[in-house]
Coordinates of C-alpha atoms in Angstrom, one line a residue:
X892 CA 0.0 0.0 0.0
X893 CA 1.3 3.4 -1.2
X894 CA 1.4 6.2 1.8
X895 CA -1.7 7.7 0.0
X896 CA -3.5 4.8 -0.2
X897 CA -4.8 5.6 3.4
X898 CA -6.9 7.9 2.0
X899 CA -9.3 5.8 0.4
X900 CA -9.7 3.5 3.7
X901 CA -11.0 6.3 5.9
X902 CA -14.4 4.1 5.3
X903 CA -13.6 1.0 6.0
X904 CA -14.6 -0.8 8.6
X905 CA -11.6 -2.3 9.5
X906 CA -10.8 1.3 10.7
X907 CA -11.6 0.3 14.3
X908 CA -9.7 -1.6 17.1
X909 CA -8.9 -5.3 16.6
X910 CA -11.3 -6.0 20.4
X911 CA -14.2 -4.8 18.5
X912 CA -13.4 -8.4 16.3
X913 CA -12.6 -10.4 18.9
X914 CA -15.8 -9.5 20.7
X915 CA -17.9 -10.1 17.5
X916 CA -16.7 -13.3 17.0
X917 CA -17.2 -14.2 20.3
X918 CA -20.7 -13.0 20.0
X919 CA -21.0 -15.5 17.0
X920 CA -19.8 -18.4 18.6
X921 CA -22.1 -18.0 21.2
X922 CA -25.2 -16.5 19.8
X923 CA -25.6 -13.2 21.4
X924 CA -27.3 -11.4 18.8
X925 CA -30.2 -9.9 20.6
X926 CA -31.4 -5.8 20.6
X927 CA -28.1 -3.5 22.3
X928 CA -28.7 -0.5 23.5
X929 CA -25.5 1.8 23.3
X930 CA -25.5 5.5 24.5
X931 CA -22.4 8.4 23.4
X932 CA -21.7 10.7 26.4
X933 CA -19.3 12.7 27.6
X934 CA -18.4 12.1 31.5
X935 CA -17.4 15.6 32.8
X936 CA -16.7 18.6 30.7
X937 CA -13.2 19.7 30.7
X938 CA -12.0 22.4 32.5
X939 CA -13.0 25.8 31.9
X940 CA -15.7 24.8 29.5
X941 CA -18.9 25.4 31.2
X942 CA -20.8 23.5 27.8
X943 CA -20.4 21.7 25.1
X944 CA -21.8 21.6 21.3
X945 CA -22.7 18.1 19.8
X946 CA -21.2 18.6 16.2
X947 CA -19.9 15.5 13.8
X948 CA -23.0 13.5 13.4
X949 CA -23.0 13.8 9.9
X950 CA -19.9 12.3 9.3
X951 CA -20.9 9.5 11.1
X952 CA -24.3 8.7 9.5
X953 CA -22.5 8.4 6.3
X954 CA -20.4 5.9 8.0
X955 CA -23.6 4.0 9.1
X956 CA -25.1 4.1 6.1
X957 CA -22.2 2.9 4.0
X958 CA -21.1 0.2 6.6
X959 CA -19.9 -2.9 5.0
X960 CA -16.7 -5.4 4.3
X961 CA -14.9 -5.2 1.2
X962 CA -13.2 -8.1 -0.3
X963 CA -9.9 -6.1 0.5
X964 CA -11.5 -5.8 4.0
X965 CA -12.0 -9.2 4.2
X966 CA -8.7 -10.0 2.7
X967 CA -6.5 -7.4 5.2
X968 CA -8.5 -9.3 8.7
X969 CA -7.5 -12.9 7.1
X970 CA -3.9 -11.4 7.2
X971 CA -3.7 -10.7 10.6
X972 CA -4.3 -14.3 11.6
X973 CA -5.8 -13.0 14.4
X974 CA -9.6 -14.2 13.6
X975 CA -11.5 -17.4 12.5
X976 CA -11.5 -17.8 8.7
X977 CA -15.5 -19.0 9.2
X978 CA -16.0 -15.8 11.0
X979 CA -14.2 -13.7 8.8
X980 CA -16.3 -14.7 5.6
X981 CA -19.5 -14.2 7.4
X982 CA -18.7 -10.4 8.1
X983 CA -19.1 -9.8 4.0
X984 CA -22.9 -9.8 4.9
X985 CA -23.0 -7.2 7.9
X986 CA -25.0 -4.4 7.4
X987 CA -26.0 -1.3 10.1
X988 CA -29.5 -1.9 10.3
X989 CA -30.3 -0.1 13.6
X990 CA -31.7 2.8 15.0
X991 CA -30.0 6.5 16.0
X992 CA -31.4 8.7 17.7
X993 CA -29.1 12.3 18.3
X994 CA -28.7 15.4 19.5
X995 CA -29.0 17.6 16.0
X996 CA -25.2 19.5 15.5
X997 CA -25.4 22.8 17.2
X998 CA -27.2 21.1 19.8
X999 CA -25.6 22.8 23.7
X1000 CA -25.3 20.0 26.3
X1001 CA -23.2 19.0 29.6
X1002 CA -22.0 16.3 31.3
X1003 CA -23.5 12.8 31.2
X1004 CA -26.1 14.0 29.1
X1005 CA -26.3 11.4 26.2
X1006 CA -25.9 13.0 22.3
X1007 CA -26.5 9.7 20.8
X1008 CA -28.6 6.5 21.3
X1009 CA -28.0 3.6 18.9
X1010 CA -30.4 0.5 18.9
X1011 CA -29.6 -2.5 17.0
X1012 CA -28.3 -6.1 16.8
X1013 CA -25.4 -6.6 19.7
X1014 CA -22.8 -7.4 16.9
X1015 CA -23.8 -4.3 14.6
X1016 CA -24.0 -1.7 18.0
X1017 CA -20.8 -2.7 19.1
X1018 CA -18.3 -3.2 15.8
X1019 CA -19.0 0.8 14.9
X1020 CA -17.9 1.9 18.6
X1021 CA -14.6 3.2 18.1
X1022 CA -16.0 5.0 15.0
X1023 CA -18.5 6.5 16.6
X1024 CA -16.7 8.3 19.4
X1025 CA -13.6 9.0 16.8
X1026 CA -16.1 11.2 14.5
X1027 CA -17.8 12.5 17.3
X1028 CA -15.3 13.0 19.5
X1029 CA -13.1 15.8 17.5
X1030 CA -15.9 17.7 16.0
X1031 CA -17.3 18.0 19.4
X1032 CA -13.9 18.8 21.2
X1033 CA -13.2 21.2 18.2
X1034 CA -17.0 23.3 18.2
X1035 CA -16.8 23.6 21.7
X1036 CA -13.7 25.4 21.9
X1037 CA -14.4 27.6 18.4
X1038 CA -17.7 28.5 20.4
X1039 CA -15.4 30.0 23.2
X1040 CA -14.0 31.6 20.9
X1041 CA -17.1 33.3 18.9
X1042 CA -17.7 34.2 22.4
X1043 CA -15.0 36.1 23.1
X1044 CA -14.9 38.3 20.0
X1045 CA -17.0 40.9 19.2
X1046 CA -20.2 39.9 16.9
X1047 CA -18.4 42.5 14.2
X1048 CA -15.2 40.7 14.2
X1049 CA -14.1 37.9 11.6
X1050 CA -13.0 34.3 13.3
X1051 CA -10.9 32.5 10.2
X1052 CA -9.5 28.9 11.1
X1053 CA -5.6 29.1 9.9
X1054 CA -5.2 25.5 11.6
X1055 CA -4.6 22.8 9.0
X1056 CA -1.1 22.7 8.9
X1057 CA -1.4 22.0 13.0
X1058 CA -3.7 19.3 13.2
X1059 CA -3.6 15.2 14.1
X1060 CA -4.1 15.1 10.4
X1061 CA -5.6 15.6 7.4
X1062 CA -8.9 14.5 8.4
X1063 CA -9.0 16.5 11.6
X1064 CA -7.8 19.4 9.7
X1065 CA -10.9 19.3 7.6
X1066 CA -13.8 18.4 10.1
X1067 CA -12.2 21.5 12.4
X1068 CA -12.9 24.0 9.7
X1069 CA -16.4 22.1 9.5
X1070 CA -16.6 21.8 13.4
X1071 CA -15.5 25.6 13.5
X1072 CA -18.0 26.7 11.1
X1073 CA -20.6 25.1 12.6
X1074 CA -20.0 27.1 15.5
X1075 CA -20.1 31.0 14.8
X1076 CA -16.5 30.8 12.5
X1077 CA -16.9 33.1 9.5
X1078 CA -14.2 30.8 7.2
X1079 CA -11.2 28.8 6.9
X1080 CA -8.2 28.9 5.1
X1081 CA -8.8 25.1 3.9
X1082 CA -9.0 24.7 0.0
X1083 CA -10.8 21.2 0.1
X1084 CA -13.1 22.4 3.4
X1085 CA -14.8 24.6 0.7
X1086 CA -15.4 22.6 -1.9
X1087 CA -16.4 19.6 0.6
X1088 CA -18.6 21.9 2.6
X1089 CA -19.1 24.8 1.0
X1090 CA -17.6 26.9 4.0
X1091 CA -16.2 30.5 2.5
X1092 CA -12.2 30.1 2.7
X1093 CA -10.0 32.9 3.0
X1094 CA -6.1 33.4 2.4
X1095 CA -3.1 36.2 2.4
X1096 CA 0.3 35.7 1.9
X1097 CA 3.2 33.8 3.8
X1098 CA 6.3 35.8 4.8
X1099 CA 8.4 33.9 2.6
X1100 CA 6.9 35.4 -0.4
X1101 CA 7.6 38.8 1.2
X1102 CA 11.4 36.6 1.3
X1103 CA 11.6 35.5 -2.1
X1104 CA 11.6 39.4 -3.2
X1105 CA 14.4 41.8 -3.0
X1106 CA 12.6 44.6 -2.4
X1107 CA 9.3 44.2 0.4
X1108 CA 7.5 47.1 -1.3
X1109 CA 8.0 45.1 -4.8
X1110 CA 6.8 42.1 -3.6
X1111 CA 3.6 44.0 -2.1
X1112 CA 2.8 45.2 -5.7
X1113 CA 3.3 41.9 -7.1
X1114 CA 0.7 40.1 -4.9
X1115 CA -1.5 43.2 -5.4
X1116 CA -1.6 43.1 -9.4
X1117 CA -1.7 39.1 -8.7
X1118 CA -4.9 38.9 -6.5
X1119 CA -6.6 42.4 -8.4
X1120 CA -9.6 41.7 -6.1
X1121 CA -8.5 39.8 -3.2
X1122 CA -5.4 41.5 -1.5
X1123 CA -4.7 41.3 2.0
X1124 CA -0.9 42.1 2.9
X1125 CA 1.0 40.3 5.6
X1126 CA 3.0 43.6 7.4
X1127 CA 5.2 42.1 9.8
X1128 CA 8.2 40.4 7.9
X1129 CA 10.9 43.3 8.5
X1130 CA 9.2 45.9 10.3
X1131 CA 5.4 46.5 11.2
X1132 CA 5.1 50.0 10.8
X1133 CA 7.2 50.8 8.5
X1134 CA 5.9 47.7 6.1
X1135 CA 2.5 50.0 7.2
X1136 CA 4.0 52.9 5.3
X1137 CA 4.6 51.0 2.3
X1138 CA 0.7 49.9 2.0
X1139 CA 0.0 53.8 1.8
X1140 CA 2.0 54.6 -0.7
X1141 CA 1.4 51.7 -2.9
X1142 CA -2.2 52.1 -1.9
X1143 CA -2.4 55.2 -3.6
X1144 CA 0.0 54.2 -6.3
X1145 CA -2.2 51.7 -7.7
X1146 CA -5.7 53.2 -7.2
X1147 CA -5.5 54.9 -10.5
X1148 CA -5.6 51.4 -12.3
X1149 CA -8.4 50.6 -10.2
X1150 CA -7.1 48.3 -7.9
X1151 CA -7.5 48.7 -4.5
X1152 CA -5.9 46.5 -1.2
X1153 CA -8.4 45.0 1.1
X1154 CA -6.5 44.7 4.2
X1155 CA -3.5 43.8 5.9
X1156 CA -2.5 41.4 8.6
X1157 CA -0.3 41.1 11.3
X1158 CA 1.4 37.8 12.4
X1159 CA 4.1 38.9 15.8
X1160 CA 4.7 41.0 18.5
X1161 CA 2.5 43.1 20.5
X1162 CA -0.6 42.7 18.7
X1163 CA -2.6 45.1 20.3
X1164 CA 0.4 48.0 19.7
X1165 CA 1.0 47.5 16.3
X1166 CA -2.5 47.7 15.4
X1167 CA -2.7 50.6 17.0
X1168 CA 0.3 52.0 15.2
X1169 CA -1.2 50.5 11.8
X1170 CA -4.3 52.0 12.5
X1171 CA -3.0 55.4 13.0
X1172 CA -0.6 55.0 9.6
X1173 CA -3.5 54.0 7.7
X1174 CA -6.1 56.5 8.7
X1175 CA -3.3 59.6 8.2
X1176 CA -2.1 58.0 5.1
X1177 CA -6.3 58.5 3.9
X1178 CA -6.7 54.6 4.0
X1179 CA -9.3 54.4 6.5
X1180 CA -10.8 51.7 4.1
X1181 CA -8.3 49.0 4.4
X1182 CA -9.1 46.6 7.5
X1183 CA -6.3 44.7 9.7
X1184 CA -6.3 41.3 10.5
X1185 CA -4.3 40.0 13.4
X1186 CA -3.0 36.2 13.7
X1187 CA -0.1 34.2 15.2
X1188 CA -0.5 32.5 18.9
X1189 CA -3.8 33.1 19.5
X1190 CA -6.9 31.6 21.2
X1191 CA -9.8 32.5 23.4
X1192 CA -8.4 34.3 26.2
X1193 CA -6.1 36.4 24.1
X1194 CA -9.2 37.3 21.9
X1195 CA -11.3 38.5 24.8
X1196 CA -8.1 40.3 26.0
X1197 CA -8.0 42.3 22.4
X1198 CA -11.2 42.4 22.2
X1199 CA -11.9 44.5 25.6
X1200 CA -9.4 46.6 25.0
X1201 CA -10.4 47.7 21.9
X1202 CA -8.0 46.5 19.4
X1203 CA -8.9 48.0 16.0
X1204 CA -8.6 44.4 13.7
X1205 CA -11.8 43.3 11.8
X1206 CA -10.7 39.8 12.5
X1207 CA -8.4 37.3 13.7
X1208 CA -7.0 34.2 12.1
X1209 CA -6.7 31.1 14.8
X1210 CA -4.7 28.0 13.9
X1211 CA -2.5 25.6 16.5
X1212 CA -4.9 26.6 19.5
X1213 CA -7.7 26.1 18.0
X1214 CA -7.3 22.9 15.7
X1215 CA -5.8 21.1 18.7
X1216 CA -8.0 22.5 21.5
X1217 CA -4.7 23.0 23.3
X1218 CA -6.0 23.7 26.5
X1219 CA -8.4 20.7 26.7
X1220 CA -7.0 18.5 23.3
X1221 CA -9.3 15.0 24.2
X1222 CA -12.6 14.4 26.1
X1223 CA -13.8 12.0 28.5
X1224 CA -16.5 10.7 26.0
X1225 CA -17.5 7.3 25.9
X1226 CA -20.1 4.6 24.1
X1227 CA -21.6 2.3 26.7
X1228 CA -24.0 -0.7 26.6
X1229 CA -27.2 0.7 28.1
X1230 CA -29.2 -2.3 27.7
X1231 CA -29.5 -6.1 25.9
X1232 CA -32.7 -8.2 25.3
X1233 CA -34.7 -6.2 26.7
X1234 CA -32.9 -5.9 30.1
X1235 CA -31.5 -2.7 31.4
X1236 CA -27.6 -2.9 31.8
X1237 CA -25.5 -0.7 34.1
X1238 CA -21.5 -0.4 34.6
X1239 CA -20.5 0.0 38.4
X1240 CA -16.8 1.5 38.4
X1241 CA -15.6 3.2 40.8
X1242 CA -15.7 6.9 38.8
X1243 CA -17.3 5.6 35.9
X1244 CA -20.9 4.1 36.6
X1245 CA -23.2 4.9 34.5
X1246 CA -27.3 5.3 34.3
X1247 CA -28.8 2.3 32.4
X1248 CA -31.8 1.9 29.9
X1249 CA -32.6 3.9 27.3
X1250 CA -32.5 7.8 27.8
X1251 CA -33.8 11.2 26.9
X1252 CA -32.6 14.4 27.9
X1253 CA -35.0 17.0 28.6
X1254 CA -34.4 20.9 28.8
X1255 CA -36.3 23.4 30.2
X1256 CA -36.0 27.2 29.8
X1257 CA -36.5 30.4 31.6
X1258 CA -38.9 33.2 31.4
X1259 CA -36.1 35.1 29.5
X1260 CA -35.8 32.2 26.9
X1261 CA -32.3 30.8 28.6
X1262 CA -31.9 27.4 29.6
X1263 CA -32.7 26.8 32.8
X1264 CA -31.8 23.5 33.8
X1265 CA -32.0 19.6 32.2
X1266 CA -32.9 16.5 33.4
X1267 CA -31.7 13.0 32.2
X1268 CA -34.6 10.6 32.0
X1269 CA -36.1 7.4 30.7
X1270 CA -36.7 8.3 27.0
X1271 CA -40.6 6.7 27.8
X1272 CA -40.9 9.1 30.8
X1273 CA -42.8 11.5 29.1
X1274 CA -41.2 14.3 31.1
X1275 CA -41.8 17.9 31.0
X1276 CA -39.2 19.7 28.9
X1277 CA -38.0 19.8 25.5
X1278 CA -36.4 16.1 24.6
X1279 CA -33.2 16.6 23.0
X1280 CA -32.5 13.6 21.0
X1281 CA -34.8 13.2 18.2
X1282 CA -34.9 10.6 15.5
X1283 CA -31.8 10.3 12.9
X1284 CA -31.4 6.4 11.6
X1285 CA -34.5 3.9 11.2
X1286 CA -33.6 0.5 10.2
X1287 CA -30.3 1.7 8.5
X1288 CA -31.8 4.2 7.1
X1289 CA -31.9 7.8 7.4
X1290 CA -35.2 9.5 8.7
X1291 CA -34.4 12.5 6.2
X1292 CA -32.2 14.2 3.8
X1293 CA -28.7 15.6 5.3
X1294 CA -28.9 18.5 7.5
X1295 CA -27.3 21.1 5.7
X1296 CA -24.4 23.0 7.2
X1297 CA -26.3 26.5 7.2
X1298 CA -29.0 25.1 9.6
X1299 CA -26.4 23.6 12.1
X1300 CA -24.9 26.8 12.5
X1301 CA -28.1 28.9 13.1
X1302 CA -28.9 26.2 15.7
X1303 CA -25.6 26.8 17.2
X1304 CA -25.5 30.4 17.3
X1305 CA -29.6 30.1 18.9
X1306 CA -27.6 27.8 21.4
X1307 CA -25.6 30.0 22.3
X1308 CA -28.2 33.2 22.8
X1309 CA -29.8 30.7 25.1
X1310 CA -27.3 30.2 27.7
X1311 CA -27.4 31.8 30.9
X1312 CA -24.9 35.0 31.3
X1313 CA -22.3 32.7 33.3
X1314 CA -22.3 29.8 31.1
X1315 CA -21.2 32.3 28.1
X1316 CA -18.2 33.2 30.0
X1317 CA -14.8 32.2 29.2
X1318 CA -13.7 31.4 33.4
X1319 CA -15.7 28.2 34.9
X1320 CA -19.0 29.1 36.4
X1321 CA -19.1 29.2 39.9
X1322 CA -22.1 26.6 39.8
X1323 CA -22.3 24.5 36.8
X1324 CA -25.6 24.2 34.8
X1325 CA -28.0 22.1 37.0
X1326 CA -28.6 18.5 35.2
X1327 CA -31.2 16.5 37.4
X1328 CA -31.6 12.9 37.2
X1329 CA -35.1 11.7 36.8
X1330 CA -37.2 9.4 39.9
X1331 CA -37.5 6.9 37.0
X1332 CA -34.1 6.7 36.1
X1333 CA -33.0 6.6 39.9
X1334 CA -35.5 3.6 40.2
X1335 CA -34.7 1.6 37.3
X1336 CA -30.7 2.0 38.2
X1337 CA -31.9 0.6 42.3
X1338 CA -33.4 -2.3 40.5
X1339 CA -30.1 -3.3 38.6
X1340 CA -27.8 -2.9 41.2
X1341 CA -30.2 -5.1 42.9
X1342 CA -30.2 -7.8 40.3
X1343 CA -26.5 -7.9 40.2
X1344 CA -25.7 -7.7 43.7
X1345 CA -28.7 -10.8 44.0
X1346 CA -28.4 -12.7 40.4
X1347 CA -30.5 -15.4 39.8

């Protein structure tokens, strides 16, 4: 296989780890093939995220949907001689076939509170696990934190991911610029995330063009009469204000011809201080028109701090912090075995129990229109509240055309109107948003600690 080859496997199931396998067989040899019930959560939310947004299920019902062995599949798990041949050939006819039920993308939620149910034959609800929580998982972490960050900048000023080149990959390069966009991001600087996603992309220059040229001011015109209609000039290479003086003056130069420069941007040093100096060297120099952009190390906090202090940029380019989630880079999500045959199941850890059955999550909202507070339930407890998950997958099959991206983000950004003042704060809230665990849910998890402490 060539190092590209990769590429084309991203679908395959064989994408997993070699337990989900060895569990499926064993499932076949025995003939546990009765209805799972499998719930995605995330434990606790990290620190200093007082929410989360559900984002990546897209990506995964495609994987659903398109589940199956290939020959080559087939072929590759022979080779590891790590499986029964007999078993082997009899994965060629598995299918999904189940149900999903999921929190749409956009969708705000907190700890514990399932995002996604799955329902379906114990071999077909466990062999997509590690899938699930890989697709999930980095949209997720990546939304949440490009929320923090929408937060933190003014509603006038541009968010563009400049991450790729940073992430765990070419794959999470491109579902962070979705992940991103889904929550409040105005663009990416991702070729493919544009044409995959239709997500507007955005780009300037690199300093080594600025480099390449003798002459800084040369290479400033050649970019300009290169990109007539989409010229943005990175400043910083030699020095800042002085690279501002030269914008002026070709600014004014070329205005004749009819081209004009859109902006520059600013990759070092004191942000906030050169901006301020740009600013002042535009404006005097009669371009009050061209806008700054500032980039290079930055995340939420250092947005808030520009932000507040009134830096005069129309927008900020984010890459390592944001494509990595730096502060907080995994969760502690998991896909757990609710219930099987009809019995409610329940794993006791110390740390790490979880509610069993089949859930819902039900919000309820203030006067004002903010949340108010959730409560985990059964999902046939008919509680008061809006129920969160809502029907995705029926027998293998979606319950309606793709969600498209627009809609997702609109959802997030009503999300995020909706939380309460100290929940839309960068610091931890003092008290974190109240989830409640139902009477019917506290019952049902009594009567199967009661049947495993008594079995039989």
């Amino acid at each position: 296989m060539n190092d590209n080859a990769w590429l084309a496997r991203l679908g395959s199931p064989n994408l997993t780890d070699l337990y989900q396998l060895t569990m499926l067989q064993a499932y076949r040899h025995i003939g546990m093939q009765d209805v799972a019930v499998f719930e995605f959560f995330v434990r606790k939310l990290p620190d200093h995220r007082n929410f989360l947004l559900a984002a990546g299920l897209e990506q995964l019902l495609d994987y659903l949907t398109g589940f199956r062995f290939t020959e080559e599949d087939l072929t590759a798990l022979r080779e590891t001689r790590k499986l029964d041949g007999e078993f082997v050939d009899s994965l060629a006819d598995l299918r999904f076939t189940g149900d999903v039920d999921a929190m749409p993308e956009g969708t705000a939620f907190f700890g514990n509170e399932p995002i996604l149910r799955v329902v379906a034959p114990l071999p077909e609800a466990q062999i997509i696990e590690t899938r699930v929580v890989n697709l999930l998982q980095v949209q997720t972490l990546i939304a949440s934190k490009a929320a923090r960050m929408r937060l933190a900048a003014h509603d006038h000023q541009m968010l563009v991911d400049f991450g790729l080149r940073r992430a765990h990959g070419a794959e999470a390069g491109l579902f962070a610029a979705r992940a991103a966009w889904i929550a409040g991001f105005d663009g990416t600087a991702t070729v493919l995330a544009h044409e995959l996603y239709d997500i507007p992309v955005f780009g300037t220059m690199a300093h080594s063009f600025i480099q390449a040229h003798d002459s800084e001011t040369r290479a400033f015109e050649d970019f300009c009469r290169s990109q007539p209609g989409n010229t943005v000039l990175l400043i910083d290479t030699y020095d800042t204000e002085e690279g501002a003086r030269k914008v002026v003056q070709l600014a004014h130069k070329l205005a004749p011809e009819g081209l004009k420069i859109r902006g520059v941007r600013i990759d070092s040093g004191d942000l906030f201080a050169s901006a301020r100096a740009v600013r002042r060297i535009l404006d005097e120099g009669g371009c009050e028109d061209i806008d700054i952009m500032v980039s290079g190390g930055l995340n939420e906090d250092r947005i808030a701090g520009l932000a507040a202090a009134g830096i005069p940029a129309t927008g900020y380019g984010v890459g390592t912090d944001l494509d990595v989630s730096a502060d907080a880079p995994y969760l502690d999500c998991v896909y757990k075995l609710q219930e099987y045959a009809g019995i409610p199941r329940r794993k006791k850890s110390s740390g790490k129990a979880t509610w069993p059955g089949r859930k819902q999550v039900y919000r309820h909202y203030r006067d004002d229109g903010c949340f108010d507070y959730d409560v985990i339930g059964l999902a046939d407890e008919g509680l008061d509240g809006e129920p969160l998950l809502t029907p995705v997958m029926r027998d293998g099959e979606r319950t309606g055309r793709p969600v498209p991206l627009a809609q997702s983000r609109e959802r997030a950004a009503a999300q995020m109107a909706a939380l309460p003042t100290e929940l839309a704060l960068l610091p931890a809230a003092a008290d974190p948003y109240p989830v409640e665990i139902s009477d019917g849910l506290k019952a049902m998890a009594e009567r199967v600690d009661e049947r495993i402490e008594n079995p039989g």
